[in-house]
Amino acid sequence: MLRLRILAVLALCGIGAIHLYLVLELPYSRQPTIHPLFIMTVVAAFAFAALFGARPHWTVGLLAAGFAFSTMGGYVLTLVLPAGLFNFQEPGISYSGALSIVCEAVAGLSLLAWVAFDRGRRGVSVTPAQVPSRAAPGPGRA
């Protein structure tokens, strides 16, 4: 569980670091819609990493996994849509793009795995002593 949590936090930090690099890179800073989205991605990635690292909870894990997969989805849309996403189209997969996809996939999958293990670990196990007994129908019970 701890290893999954550390892996998820590192992958979220990777997403934030890659997008911070791209925000500071000149071509992305000229994009009117992509630039603010990248800034929000940087803030969200580091916020999720800090929150999940400090106080892990399954709702934070699910939200962070959704964030990672939606970030990956946005990148894929810039590659496959004819006009790109918000009129921004990637010419191909760059090194930063490939690393970002890896970080997003690792973050999303490790977060979902952590949530599954956490929910399974915290699930209520029913022992025979905890099962309510069914009273046999007696007089007046039908």
PDB file of C-alpha atoms in Angstrom:
ATOM      1  CA  MET A   1       0.000   0.000   0.000  1.00  0.00           C
ATOM      2  CA  LEU A   2       2.752   2.441   0.905  1.00  0.00           C
ATOM      3  CA  ARG A   3       4.672   1.651  -2.286  1.00  0.00           C
ATOM      4  CA  LEU A   4       1.582   2.303  -4.413  1.00  0.00           C
ATOM      5  CA  ARG A   5       1.045   5.573  -2.588  1.00  0.00           C
ATOM      6  CA  ILE A   6       4.658   6.678  -3.118  1.00  0.00           C
ATOM      7  CA  LEU A   7       4.492   5.652  -6.788  1.00  0.00           C
ATOM      8  CA  ALA A   8       1.280   7.640  -7.254  1.00  0.00           C
ATOM      9  CA  VAL A   9       2.703  10.738  -5.565  1.00  0.00           C
ATOM     10  CA  LEU A  10       5.897  10.578  -7.648  1.00  0.00           C
ATOM     11  CA  ALA A  11       3.906  10.124 -10.864  1.00  0.00           C
ATOM     12  CA  LEU A  12       1.658  13.078  -9.982  1.00  0.00           C
ATOM     13  CA  CYS A  13       4.770  15.183  -9.319  1.00  0.00           C
ATOM     14  CA  GLY A  14       6.093  14.027 -12.697  1.00  0.00           C
ATOM     15  CA  ILE A  15       2.913  15.256 -14.390  1.00  0.00           C
ATOM     16  CA  GLY A  16       3.264  18.611 -12.656  1.00  0.00           C
ATOM     17  CA  ALA A  17       6.966  18.946 -13.468  1.00  0.00           C
ATOM     18  CA  ILE A  18       6.514  18.088 -17.149  1.00  0.00           C
ATOM     19  CA  HIS A  19       3.667  20.555 -17.545  1.00  0.00           C
ATOM     20  CA  LEU A  20       5.618  23.234 -15.672  1.00  0.00           C
ATOM     21  CA  TYR A  21       8.476  22.750 -18.134  1.00  0.00           C
ATOM     22  CA  LEU A  22       6.026  23.031 -21.023  1.00  0.00           C
ATOM     23  CA  VAL A  23       4.426  26.173 -19.543  1.00  0.00           C
ATOM     24  CA  LEU A  24       7.845  27.807 -19.430  1.00  0.00           C
ATOM     25  CA  GLU A  25       8.683  26.651 -22.962  1.00  0.00           C
ATOM     26  CA  LEU A  26       7.995  29.374 -25.524  1.00  0.00           C
ATOM     27  CA  PRO A  27       5.577  27.682 -28.015  1.00  0.00           C
ATOM     28  CA  TYR A  28       3.098  26.678 -25.336  1.00  0.00           C
ATOM     29  CA  SER A  29       3.099  30.079 -23.667  1.00  0.00           C
ATOM     30  CA  ARG A  30       1.656  31.605 -26.853  1.00  0.00           C
ATOM     31  CA  GLN A  31      -1.395  29.336 -26.917  1.00  0.00           C
ATOM     32  CA  PRO A  32      -4.380  31.289 -25.535  1.00  0.00           C
ATOM     33  CA  THR A  33      -6.282  28.270 -24.173  1.00  0.00           C
ATOM     34  CA  ILE A  34      -3.591  25.632 -23.753  1.00  0.00           C
ATOM     35  CA  HIS A  35      -1.321  27.843 -21.638  1.00  0.00           C
ATOM     36  CA  PRO A  36      -3.880  28.430 -18.827  1.00  0.00           C
ATOM     37  CA  LEU A  37      -4.867  24.752 -18.932  1.00  0.00           C
ATOM     38  CA  PHE A  38      -1.234  23.749 -18.493  1.00  0.00           C
ATOM     39  CA  ILE A  39      -0.932  26.132 -15.524  1.00  0.00           C
ATOM     40  CA  MET A  40      -4.034  24.545 -13.964  1.00  0.00           C
ATOM     41  CA  THR A  41      -2.546  21.104 -14.621  1.00  0.00           C
ATOM     42  CA  VAL A  42       0.647  22.081 -12.804  1.00  0.00           C
ATOM     43  CA  VAL A  43      -1.284  23.388  -9.793  1.00  0.00           C
ATOM     44  CA  ALA A  44      -3.660  20.417  -9.694  1.00  0.00           C
ATOM     45  CA  ALA A  45      -0.910  17.807 -10.063  1.00  0.00           C
ATOM     46  CA  PHE A  46       1.156  19.187  -7.197  1.00  0.00           C
ATOM     47  CA  ALA A  47      -1.961  19.770  -5.064  1.00  0.00           C
ATOM     48  CA  PHE A  48      -3.143  16.179  -5.557  1.00  0.00           C
ATOM     49  CA  ALA A  49       0.367  14.884  -4.853  1.00  0.00           C
ATOM     50  CA  ALA A  50       0.602  16.879  -1.614  1.00  0.00           C
ATOM     51  CA  LEU A  51      -2.907  16.012  -0.475  1.00  0.00           C
ATOM     52  CA  PHE A  52      -2.686  12.314  -1.298  1.00  0.00           C
ATOM     53  CA  GLY A  53       0.819  12.077   0.137  1.00  0.00           C
ATOM     54  CA  ALA A  54      -0.115  13.766   3.407  1.00  0.00           C
ATOM     55  CA  ARG A  55      -3.567  12.323   4.045  1.00  0.00           C
ATOM     56  CA  PRO A  56      -4.526   9.562   1.643  1.00  0.00           C
ATOM     57  CA  HIS A  57      -8.229   8.975   1.256  1.00  0.00           C
ATOM     58  CA  TRP A  58     -10.083   6.985  -1.347  1.00  0.00           C
ATOM     59  CA  THR A  59     -12.020  10.021  -2.636  1.00  0.00           C
ATOM     60  CA  VAL A  60      -8.771  11.940  -3.201  1.00  0.00           C
ATOM     61  CA  GLY A  61      -7.362   8.849  -4.925  1.00  0.00           C
ATOM     62  CA  LEU A  62     -10.321   8.616  -7.283  1.00  0.00           C
ATOM     63  CA  LEU A  63     -10.254  12.333  -8.052  1.00  0.00           C
ATOM     64  CA  ALA A  64      -6.509  12.238  -8.706  1.00  0.00           C
ATOM     65  CA  ALA A  65      -6.886   9.172 -10.943  1.00  0.00           C
ATOM     66  CA  GLY A  66      -9.600  10.954 -12.902  1.00  0.00           C
ATOM     67  CA  PHE A  67      -7.324  13.969 -13.212  1.00  0.00           C
ATOM     68  CA  ALA A  68      -4.421  11.829 -14.500  1.00  0.00           C
ATOM     69  CA  PHE A  69      -6.556   9.981 -17.049  1.00  0.00           C
ATOM     70  CA  SER A  70      -8.287  13.164 -18.246  1.00  0.00           C
ATOM     71  CA  THR A  71      -4.910  14.865 -18.681  1.00  0.00           C
ATOM     72  CA  MET A  72      -3.792  11.925 -20.791  1.00  0.00           C
ATOM     73  CA  GLY A  73      -7.048  12.112 -22.731  1.00  0.00           C
ATOM     74  CA  GLY A  74      -6.488  15.780 -23.510  1.00  0.00           C
ATOM     75  CA  TYR A  75      -3.041  15.012 -24.888  1.00  0.00           C
ATOM     76  CA  VAL A  76      -4.388  12.170 -27.015  1.00  0.00           C
ATOM     77  CA  LEU A  77      -7.075  14.494 -28.394  1.00  0.00           C
ATOM     78  CA  THR A  78      -4.415  16.988 -29.498  1.00  0.00           C
ATOM     79  CA  LEU A  79      -2.827  14.146 -31.441  1.00  0.00           C
ATOM     80  CA  VAL A  80      -5.859  12.563 -33.105  1.00  0.00           C
ATOM     81  CA  LEU A  81      -8.396  15.323 -33.738  1.00  0.00           C
ATOM     82  CA  PRO A  82      -8.016  16.932 -37.180  1.00  0.00           C
ATOM     83  CA  ALA A  83      -8.096  20.450 -35.732  1.00  0.00           C
ATOM     84  CA  GLY A  84      -6.543  19.429 -32.437  1.00  0.00           C
ATOM     85  CA  LEU A  85      -7.910  20.447 -29.064  1.00  0.00           C
ATOM     86  CA  PHE A  86      -8.918  24.117 -28.858  1.00  0.00           C
ATOM     87  CA  ASN A  87      -7.242  24.586 -32.261  1.00  0.00           C
ATOM     88  CA  PHE A  88      -3.956  23.245 -30.925  1.00  0.00           C
ATOM     89  CA  GLN A  89      -2.582  20.141 -32.561  1.00  0.00           C
ATOM     90  CA  GLU A  90       0.558  18.273 -31.590  1.00  0.00           C
ATOM     91  CA  PRO A  91       2.664  17.318 -34.609  1.00  0.00           C
ATOM     92  CA  GLY A  92       3.619  14.021 -32.965  1.00  0.00           C
ATOM     93  CA  ILE A  93       4.666  12.474 -29.708  1.00  0.00           C
ATOM     94  CA  SER A  94       7.667  14.286 -28.259  1.00  0.00           C
ATOM     95  CA  TYR A  95       9.918  13.082 -25.440  1.00  0.00           C
ATOM     96  CA  SER A  96       8.023  15.228 -22.955  1.00  0.00           C
ATOM     97  CA  GLY A  97       4.750  13.935 -24.363  1.00  0.00           C
ATOM     98  CA  ALA A  98       5.816  10.309 -24.048  1.00  0.00           C
ATOM     99  CA  LEU A  99       7.074  10.863 -20.510  1.00  0.00           C
ATOM    100  CA  SER A 100       3.841  12.646 -19.659  1.00  0.00           C
ATOM    101  CA  ILE A 101       1.762   9.742 -20.967  1.00  0.00           C
ATOM    102  CA  VAL A 102       3.810   7.317 -18.882  1.00  0.00           C
ATOM    103  CA  CYS A 103       3.436   9.454 -15.734  1.00  0.00           C
ATOM    104  CA  GLU A 104      -0.298   9.871 -16.311  1.00  0.00           C
ATOM    105  CA  ALA A 105      -0.845   6.155 -16.865  1.00  0.00           C
ATOM    106  CA  VAL A 106       1.283   5.185 -13.854  1.00  0.00           C
ATOM    107  CA  ALA A 107      -0.444   7.756 -11.653  1.00  0.00           C
ATOM    108  CA  GLY A 108      -3.934   6.738 -12.728  1.00  0.00           C
ATOM    109  CA  LEU A 109      -3.348   3.003 -12.444  1.00  0.00           C
ATOM    110  CA  SER A 110      -1.465   3.162  -9.150  1.00  0.00           C
ATOM    111  CA  LEU A 111      -4.139   5.415  -7.653  1.00  0.00           C
ATOM    112  CA  LEU A 112      -6.923   3.089  -8.757  1.00  0.00           C
ATOM    113  CA  ALA A 113      -5.010   0.094  -7.399  1.00  0.00           C
ATOM    114  CA  TRP A 114      -4.458   1.897  -4.092  1.00  0.00           C
ATOM    115  CA  VAL A 115      -8.158   2.757  -3.849  1.00  0.00           C
ATOM    116  CA  ALA A 116      -9.128  -0.857  -4.607  1.00  0.00           C
ATOM    117  CA  PHE A 117      -6.749  -2.232  -1.967  1.00  0.00           C
ATOM    118  CA  ASP A 118      -7.785   0.409   0.550  1.00  0.00           C
ATOM    119  CA  ARG A 119     -11.492  -0.223   0.070  1.00  0.00           C
ATOM    120  CA  GLY A 120     -10.944  -3.981   0.228  1.00  0.00           C
ATOM    121  CA  ARG A 121      -8.855  -3.666   3.368  1.00  0.00           C
ATOM    122  CA  ARG A 122     -11.416  -1.443   5.056  1.00  0.00           C
ATOM    123  CA  GLY A 123     -14.372  -3.530   3.905  1.00  0.00           C
ATOM    124  CA  VAL A 124     -16.521  -5.094   6.557  1.00  0.00           C
ATOM    125  CA  SER A 125     -15.779  -8.756   6.988  1.00  0.00           C
ATOM    126  CA  VAL A 126     -18.753 -10.655   8.189  1.00  0.00           C
ATOM    127  CA  THR A 127     -18.099 -13.403  10.695  1.00  0.00           C
ATOM    128  CA  PRO A 128     -20.741 -15.870  11.861  1.00  0.00           C
ATOM    129  CA  ALA A 129     -21.056 -14.011  15.171  1.00  0.00           C
ATOM    130  CA  GLN A 130     -21.933 -10.796  13.327  1.00  0.00           C
ATOM    131  CA  VAL A 131     -24.636 -12.295  11.126  1.00  0.00           C
ATOM    132  CA  PRO A 132     -28.023 -11.453  12.548  1.00  0.00           C
ATOM    133  CA  SER A 133     -29.964 -14.562  13.343  1.00  0.00           C
ATOM    134  CA  ARG A 134     -33.275 -15.039  11.686  1.00  0.00           C
ATOM    135  CA  ALA A 135     -35.880 -15.868  14.187  1.00  0.00           C
ATOM    136  CA  ALA A 136     -37.991 -18.811  13.244  1.00  0.00           C
ATOM    137  CA  PRO A 137     -41.526 -17.817  12.452  1.00  0.00           C
ATOM    138  CA  GLY A 138     -43.474 -18.339  15.578  1.00  0.00           C
ATOM    139  CA  PRO A 139     -47.058 -17.846  16.474  1.00  0.00           C
ATOM    140  CA  GLY A 140     -48.308 -14.639  15.004  1.00  0.00           C
ATOM    141  CA  ARG A 141     -45.337 -14.372  12.589  1.00  0.00           C
ATOM    142  CA  ALA A 142     -45.951 -15.350   9.055  1.00  0.00           C
TER     143      ALA A 142
END
